[in-house]
XYZ file of C-alpha atoms in Angstrom:
449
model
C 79.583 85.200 168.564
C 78.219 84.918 165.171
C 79.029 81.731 164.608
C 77.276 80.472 168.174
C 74.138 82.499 166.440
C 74.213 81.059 163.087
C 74.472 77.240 164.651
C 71.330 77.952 167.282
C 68.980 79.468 164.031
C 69.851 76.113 162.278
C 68.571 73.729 165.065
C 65.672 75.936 165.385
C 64.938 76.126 162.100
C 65.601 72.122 161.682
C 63.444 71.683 164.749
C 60.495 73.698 163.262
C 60.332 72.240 159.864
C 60.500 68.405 161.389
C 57.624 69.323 163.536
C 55.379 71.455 160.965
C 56.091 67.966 158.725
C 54.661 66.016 161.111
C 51.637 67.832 161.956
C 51.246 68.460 158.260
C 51.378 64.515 157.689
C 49.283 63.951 160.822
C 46.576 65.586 159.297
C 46.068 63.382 156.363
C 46.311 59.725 158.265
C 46.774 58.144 161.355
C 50.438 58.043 162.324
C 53.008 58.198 164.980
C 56.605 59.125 164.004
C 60.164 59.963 165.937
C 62.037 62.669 166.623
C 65.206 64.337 168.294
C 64.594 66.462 170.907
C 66.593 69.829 172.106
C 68.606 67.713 174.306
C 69.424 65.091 171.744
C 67.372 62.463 172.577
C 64.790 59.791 170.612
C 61.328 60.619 171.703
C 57.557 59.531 170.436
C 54.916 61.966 169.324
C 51.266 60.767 170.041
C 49.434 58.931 167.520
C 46.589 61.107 165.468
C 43.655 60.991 163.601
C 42.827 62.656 160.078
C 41.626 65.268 161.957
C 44.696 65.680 163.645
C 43.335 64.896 166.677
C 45.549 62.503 169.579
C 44.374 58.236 168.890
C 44.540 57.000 172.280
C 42.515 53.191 173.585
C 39.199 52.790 173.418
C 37.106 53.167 176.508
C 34.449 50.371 177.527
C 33.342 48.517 180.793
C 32.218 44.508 181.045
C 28.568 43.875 180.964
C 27.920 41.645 184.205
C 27.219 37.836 183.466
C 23.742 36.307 182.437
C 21.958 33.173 181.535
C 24.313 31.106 183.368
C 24.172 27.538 182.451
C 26.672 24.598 182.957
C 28.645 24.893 179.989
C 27.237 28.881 178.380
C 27.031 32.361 179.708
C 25.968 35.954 178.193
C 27.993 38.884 178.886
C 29.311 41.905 176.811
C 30.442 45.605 176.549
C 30.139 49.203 176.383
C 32.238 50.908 174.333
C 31.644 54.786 175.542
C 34.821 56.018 173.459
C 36.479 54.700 170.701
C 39.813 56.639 171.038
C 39.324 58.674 168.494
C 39.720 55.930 165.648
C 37.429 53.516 164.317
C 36.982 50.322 166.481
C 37.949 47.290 164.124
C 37.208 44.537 166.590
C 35.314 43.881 170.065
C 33.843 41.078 171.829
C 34.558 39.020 175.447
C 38.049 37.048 176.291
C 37.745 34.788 179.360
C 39.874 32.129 180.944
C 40.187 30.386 184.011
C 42.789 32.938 185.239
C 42.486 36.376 186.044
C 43.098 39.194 183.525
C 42.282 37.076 180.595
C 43.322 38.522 177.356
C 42.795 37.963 173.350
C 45.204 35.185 173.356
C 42.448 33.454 175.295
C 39.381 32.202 174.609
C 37.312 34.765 172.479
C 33.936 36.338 171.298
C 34.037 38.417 168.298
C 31.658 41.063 167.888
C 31.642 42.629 165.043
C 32.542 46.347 165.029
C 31.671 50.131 166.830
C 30.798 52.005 169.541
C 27.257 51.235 172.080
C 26.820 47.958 173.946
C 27.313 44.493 172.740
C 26.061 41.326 173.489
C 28.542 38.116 173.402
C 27.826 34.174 174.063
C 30.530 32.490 175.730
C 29.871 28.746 175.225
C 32.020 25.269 175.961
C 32.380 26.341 179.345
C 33.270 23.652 181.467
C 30.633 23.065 183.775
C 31.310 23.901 188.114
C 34.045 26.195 187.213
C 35.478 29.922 187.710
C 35.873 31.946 184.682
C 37.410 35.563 184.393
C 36.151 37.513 181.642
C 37.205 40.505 180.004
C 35.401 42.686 177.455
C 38.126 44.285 174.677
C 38.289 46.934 171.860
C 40.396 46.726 168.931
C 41.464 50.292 167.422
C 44.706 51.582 165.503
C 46.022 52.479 169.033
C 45.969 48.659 170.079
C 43.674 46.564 172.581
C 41.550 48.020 175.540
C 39.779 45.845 177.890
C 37.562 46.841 179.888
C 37.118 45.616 183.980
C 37.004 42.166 185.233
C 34.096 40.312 186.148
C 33.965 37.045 187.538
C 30.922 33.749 187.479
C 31.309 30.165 188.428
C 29.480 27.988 185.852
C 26.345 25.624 187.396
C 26.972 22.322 188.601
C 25.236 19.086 186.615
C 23.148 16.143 187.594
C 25.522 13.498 189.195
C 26.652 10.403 187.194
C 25.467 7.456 188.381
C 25.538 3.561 187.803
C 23.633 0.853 188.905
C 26.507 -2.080 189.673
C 24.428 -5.151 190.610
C 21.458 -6.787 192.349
C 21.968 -9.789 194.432
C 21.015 -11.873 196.818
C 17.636 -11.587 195.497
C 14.782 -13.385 197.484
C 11.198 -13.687 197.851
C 10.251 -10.753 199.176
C 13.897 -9.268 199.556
C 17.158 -7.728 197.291
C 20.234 -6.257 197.822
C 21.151 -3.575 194.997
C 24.158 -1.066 194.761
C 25.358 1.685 193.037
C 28.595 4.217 192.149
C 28.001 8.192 192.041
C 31.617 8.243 190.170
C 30.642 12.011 189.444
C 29.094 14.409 191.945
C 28.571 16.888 189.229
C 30.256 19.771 190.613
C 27.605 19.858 193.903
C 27.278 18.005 196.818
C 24.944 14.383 196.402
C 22.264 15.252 198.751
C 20.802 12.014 198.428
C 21.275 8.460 196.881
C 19.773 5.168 196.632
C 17.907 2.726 193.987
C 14.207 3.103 192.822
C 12.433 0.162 191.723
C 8.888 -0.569 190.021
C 7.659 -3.588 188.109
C 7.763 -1.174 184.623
C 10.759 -0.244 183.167
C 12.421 3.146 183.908
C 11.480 3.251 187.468
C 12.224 7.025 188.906
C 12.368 9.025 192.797
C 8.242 8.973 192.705
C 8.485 5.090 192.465
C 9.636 2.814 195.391
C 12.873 3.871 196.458
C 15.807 4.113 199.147
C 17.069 6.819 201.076
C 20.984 5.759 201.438
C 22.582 9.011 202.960
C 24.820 11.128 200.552
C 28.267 11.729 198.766
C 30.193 9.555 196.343
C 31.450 6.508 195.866
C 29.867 2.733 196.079
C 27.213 2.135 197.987
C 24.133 -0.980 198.889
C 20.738 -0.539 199.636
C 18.478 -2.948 201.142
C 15.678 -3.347 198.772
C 12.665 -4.999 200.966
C 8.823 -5.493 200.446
C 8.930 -7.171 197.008
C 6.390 -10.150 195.956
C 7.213 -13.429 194.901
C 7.582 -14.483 191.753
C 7.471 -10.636 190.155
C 9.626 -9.079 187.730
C 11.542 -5.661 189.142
C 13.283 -2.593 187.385
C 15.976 -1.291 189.169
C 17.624 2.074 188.785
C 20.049 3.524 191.364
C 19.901 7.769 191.565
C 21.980 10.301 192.926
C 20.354 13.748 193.502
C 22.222 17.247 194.039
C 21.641 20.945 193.086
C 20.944 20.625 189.382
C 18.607 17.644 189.780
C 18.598 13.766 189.830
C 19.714 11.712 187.747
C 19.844 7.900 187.198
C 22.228 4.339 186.459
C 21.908 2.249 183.875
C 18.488 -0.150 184.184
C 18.496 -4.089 186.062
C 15.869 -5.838 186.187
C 15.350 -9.433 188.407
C 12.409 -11.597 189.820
C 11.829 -11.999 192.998
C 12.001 -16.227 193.744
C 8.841 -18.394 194.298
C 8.231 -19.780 197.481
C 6.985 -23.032 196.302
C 10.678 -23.807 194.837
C 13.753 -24.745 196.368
C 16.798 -22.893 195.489
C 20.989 -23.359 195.914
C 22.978 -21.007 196.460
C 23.662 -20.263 192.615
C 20.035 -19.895 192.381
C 19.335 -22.956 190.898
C 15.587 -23.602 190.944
C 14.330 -27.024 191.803
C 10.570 -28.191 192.063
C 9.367 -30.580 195.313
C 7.436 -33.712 195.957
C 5.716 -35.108 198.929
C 5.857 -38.380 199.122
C 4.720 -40.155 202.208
C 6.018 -37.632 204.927
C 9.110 -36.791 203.303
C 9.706 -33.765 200.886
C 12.218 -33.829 198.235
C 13.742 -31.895 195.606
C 12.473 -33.244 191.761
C 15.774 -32.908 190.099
C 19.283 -33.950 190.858
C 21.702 -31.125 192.696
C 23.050 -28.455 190.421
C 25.240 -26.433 192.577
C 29.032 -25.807 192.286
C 29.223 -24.128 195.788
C 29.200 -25.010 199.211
C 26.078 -23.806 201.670
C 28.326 -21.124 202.537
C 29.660 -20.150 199.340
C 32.801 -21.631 199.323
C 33.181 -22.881 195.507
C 33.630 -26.895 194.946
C 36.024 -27.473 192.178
C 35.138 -29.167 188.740
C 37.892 -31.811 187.917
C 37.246 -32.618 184.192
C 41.007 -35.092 184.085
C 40.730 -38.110 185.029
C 43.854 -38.515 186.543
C 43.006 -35.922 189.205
C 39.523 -37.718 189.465
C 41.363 -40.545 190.628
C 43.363 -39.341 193.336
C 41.223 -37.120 195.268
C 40.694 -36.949 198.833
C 38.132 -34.176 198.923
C 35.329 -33.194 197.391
C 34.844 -32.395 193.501
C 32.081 -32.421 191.234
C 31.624 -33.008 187.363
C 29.202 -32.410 184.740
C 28.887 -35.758 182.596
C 30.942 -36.701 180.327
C 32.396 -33.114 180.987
C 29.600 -32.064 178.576
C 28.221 -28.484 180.202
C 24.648 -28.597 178.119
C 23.157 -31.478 179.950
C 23.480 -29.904 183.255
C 20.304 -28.355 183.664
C 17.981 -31.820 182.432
C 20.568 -34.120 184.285
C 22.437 -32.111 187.543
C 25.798 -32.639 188.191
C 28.115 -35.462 189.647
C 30.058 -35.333 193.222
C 31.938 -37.487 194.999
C 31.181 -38.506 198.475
C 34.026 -35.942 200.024
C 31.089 -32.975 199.353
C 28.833 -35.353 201.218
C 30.587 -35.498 204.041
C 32.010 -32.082 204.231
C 30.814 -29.656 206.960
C 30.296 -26.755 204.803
C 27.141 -28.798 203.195
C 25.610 -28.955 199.973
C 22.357 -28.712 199.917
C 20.044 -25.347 200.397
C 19.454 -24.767 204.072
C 16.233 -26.500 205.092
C 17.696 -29.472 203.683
C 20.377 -32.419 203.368
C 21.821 -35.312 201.884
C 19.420 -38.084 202.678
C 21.393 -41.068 205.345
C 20.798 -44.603 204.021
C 17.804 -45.039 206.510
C 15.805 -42.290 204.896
C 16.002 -43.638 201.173
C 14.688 -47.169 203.314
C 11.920 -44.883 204.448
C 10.944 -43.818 200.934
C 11.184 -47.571 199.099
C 9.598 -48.913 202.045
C 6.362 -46.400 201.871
C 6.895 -47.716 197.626
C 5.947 -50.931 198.602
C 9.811 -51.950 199.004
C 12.799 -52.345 197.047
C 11.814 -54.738 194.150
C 8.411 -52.139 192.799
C 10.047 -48.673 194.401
C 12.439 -48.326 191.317
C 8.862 -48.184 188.446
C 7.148 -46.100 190.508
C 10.127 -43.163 191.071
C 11.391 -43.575 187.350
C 10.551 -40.947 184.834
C 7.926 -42.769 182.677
C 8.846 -43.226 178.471
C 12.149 -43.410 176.945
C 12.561 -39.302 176.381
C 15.483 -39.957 178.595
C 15.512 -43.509 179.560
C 17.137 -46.462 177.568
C 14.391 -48.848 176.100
C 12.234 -50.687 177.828
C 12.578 -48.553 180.890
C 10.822 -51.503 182.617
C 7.636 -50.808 185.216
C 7.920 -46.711 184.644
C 5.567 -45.300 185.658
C 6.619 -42.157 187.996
C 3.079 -42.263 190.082
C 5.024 -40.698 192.881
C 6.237 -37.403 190.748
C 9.831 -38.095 191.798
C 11.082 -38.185 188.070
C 13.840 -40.031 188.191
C 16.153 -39.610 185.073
C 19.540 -41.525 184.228
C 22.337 -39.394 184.088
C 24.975 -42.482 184.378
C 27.942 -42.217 186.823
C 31.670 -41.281 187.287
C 33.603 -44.120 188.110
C 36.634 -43.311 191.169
C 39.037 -43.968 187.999
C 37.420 -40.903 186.224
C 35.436 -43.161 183.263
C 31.841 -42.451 182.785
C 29.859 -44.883 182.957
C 26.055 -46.059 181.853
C 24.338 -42.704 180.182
C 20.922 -43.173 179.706
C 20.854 -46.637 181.499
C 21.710 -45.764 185.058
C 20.811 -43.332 188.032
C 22.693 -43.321 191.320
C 22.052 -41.382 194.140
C 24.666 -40.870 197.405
C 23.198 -41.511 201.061
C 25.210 -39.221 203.827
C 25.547 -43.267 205.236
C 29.802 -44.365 205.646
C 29.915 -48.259 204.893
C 33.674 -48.397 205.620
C 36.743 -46.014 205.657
C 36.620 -45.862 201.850
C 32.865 -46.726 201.069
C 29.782 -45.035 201.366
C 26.160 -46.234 200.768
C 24.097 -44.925 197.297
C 20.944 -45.824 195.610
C 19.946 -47.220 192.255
C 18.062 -47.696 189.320
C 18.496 -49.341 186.150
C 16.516 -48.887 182.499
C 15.600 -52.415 182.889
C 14.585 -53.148 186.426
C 11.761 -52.097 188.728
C 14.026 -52.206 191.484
C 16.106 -49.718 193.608
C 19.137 -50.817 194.392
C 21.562 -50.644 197.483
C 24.903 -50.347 196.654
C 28.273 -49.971 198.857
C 30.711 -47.858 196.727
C 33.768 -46.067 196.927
C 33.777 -42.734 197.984
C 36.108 -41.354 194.845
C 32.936 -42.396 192.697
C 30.754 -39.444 190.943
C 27.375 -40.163 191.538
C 24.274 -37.776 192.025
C 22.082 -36.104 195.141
C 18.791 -35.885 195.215
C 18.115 -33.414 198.959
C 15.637 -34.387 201.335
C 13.876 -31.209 203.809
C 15.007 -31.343 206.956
């Protein structure tokens, strides 16, 4: 029985000297320790202050969200008990997930008890965020409840893609709202003005909504005037706008292809004709006429083909271009609509009203030798027809007579292989009518229908 007595007054005495150490040590720092209990066991005593008092987390609630902008918020925290230790560290964690902790994004906000204000910034804009508000003491991390905002939306993003099929008083523009912002497009369309950075309070269209490509018809334009395009996309946060275009509207006193060449016109009798030799590398409908530079290929075609001279690109706009008689004759057409290849009988109508064939040649010839080969005999273009010599294409593929010749094709068949053209030399008054084969490269000169 003793010896039962004797062990119990050891634990107890072992028990109450490891406790009084503690407390004694509690009271001079923070601290947490271990101990075995009466049954044995590994427990933890509560962390405590100098003043011996029990360290526990800090206490605090989220301040609601403020200021919300696309990419910044305000928010914050109350920190009503610090746990009974100093707090070291406080401030806002948010993330796009719930609960968001320090190992997110952060705000750090100095130090102590009260309210604090925190900026959250390089938010992304249109989106949820979670945010927490935490307190850093000895104990560890509090945070305090959740609170939830959705960042504003933007102004859409917007481009202006093109403007085509521009006319007198007529235009077709489009645009791409590749970015609604984060809010539905509300409305779209182009704005136009005749200063630069048109905007919604100029002329505009109304082209429904969402994303995506899109054409508007722009309509009640003048001739011959100078436009600034914009296309704009409006939602929520605002409007904004594409990239500037500007065109000009065409002038009705000109004739134009369907590349938009431009081309002046003469009356002369009671025909009207275009004053410079065809430019276009399409058919009236679009379809594209191919440019065979070998001569080779020259030589063997069947259908139609055009060339610049000499293959040389910079003359084209002074001199036009060459084609064969298969564009002629093909269905699709080559002049501008209003107008066509004159037949053999026409040009006969024009030299005819010239007095005839041997005088017609002075009087439709570009006058000087700016262009012409000296003497250019009898020049004296009285009839404003301004007839230049850009040479010809032979059906072999050479060039021929730069500067010395023009030829012209009539729509007129002469055989199965030939077709009827027109002349003029730098040292004749005359205009000459000529059977040739249909592989040759010669010019056009369209007469209105």
């Amino acid at each position: 029985m003793k010896k039962y007595f004797i062990i119990f007054l050891c634990i107890f005495i072992t028990n109450g000297i490891l406790a009084q150490g503690i407390t004694k040590y509690g009271q001079n720092a923070d601290t947490s320790s271990n101990y075995i209990d009466q049954n044995g066991q590994i427990g933890n005593i509560t962390k405590l202050n100098k003043k011996g008092q029990i360290i526990t987390l800090a206490t605090l609630t989220t301040l609601t969200a403020s200021s919300i902008t696309a990419f910044t918020a305000i928010s914050g925290g109350n920190i009503t008990n610090d746990g009974g230790t100093k707090i070291t560290a406080r401030g806002i964690c948010w993330s796009t997930s719930s609960n968001p902790t320090i190992s997110d994004s952060i705000t750090i906000d100095s130090s102590g008890t009260g309210t604090f204000t925190s900026s959250l910034t390089q938010l992304i804009y249109h989106t949820t965020y979670y945010i927490r508000a935490y307190a850093i003491n000895s104990f560890g991390i509090a945070y305090g409840n959740q609170v939830i905002f959705t960042t504003l939306p933007i102004k859409p993003t917007v481009i202006t893609t093109s403007v085509s099929s521009i006319m007198f008083y007529t235009a077709l523009s489009s645009g791409n709202i590749i970015s609604d912002g984060g809010a539905t497009i509300s409305v779209r369309g182009v704005c136009w003005n005749t200063s630069p950075n048109p905007t919604i309070t100029n002329n505009i269209t109304t082209d429904s909504s969402g994303t995506g490509i899109y054409s508007s018809s722009i309509t009640g334009l003048s001739p011959v005037t100078t436009y600034y395009i914009r296309a704009y996309a409006s939602n929520s946060a605002g409007t904004n706008y594409g990239n500037e275009i500007n065109f000009t509207t065409l002038d009705p006193s000109k004739v134009y292809d369907i590349d938009m060449n431009k081309y002046d016109t003469v009356h002369i009798g009671t025909q009207v004709w275009i004053e410079q030799n065809l430019k276009t590398t399409h058919y009236r409908n679009g379809d594209s006429i191919p440019n065979v530079t070998d001569n080779t290929a020259w030589a063997t075609l069947l259908t139609g083909a055009y060339c610049n001279y000499n293959n040389d690109t910079n003359i084209t706009f002074t001199y036009g271009r060459l084609y064969n008689f298969y564009t002629i004759a093909d269905s699709r057409n080559l002049c501008p609509i209003g107008w066509h290849v004159p037949s053999d009988a026409e040009w006969t109508s024009l030299t005819t009203y010239l007095g005839g064939l041997s005088v017609a040649g002075g009087k439709l010839k570009e006058a000087g030798t700016l262009h012409w080969y000296s003497p250019n005999t009898s020049a004296t273009n009285e009839t404003g027809f301004t007839a230049i010599p850009i040479g010809d294409r032979y059906y072999t593929g050479l060039y021929n007579d730069f500067s010395f010749v023009v030829c012209w094709w009539s729509s007129t068949m002469s055989s199965t292989t030939n077709a009827l053209n027109r002349g003029i030399r730098y040292d004749s008054s005359n205009v000459y009518s000529v059977s040739n084969n249909m592989g040759c490269g010669f010019s056009v000169r369209c007469l209105k229908d």
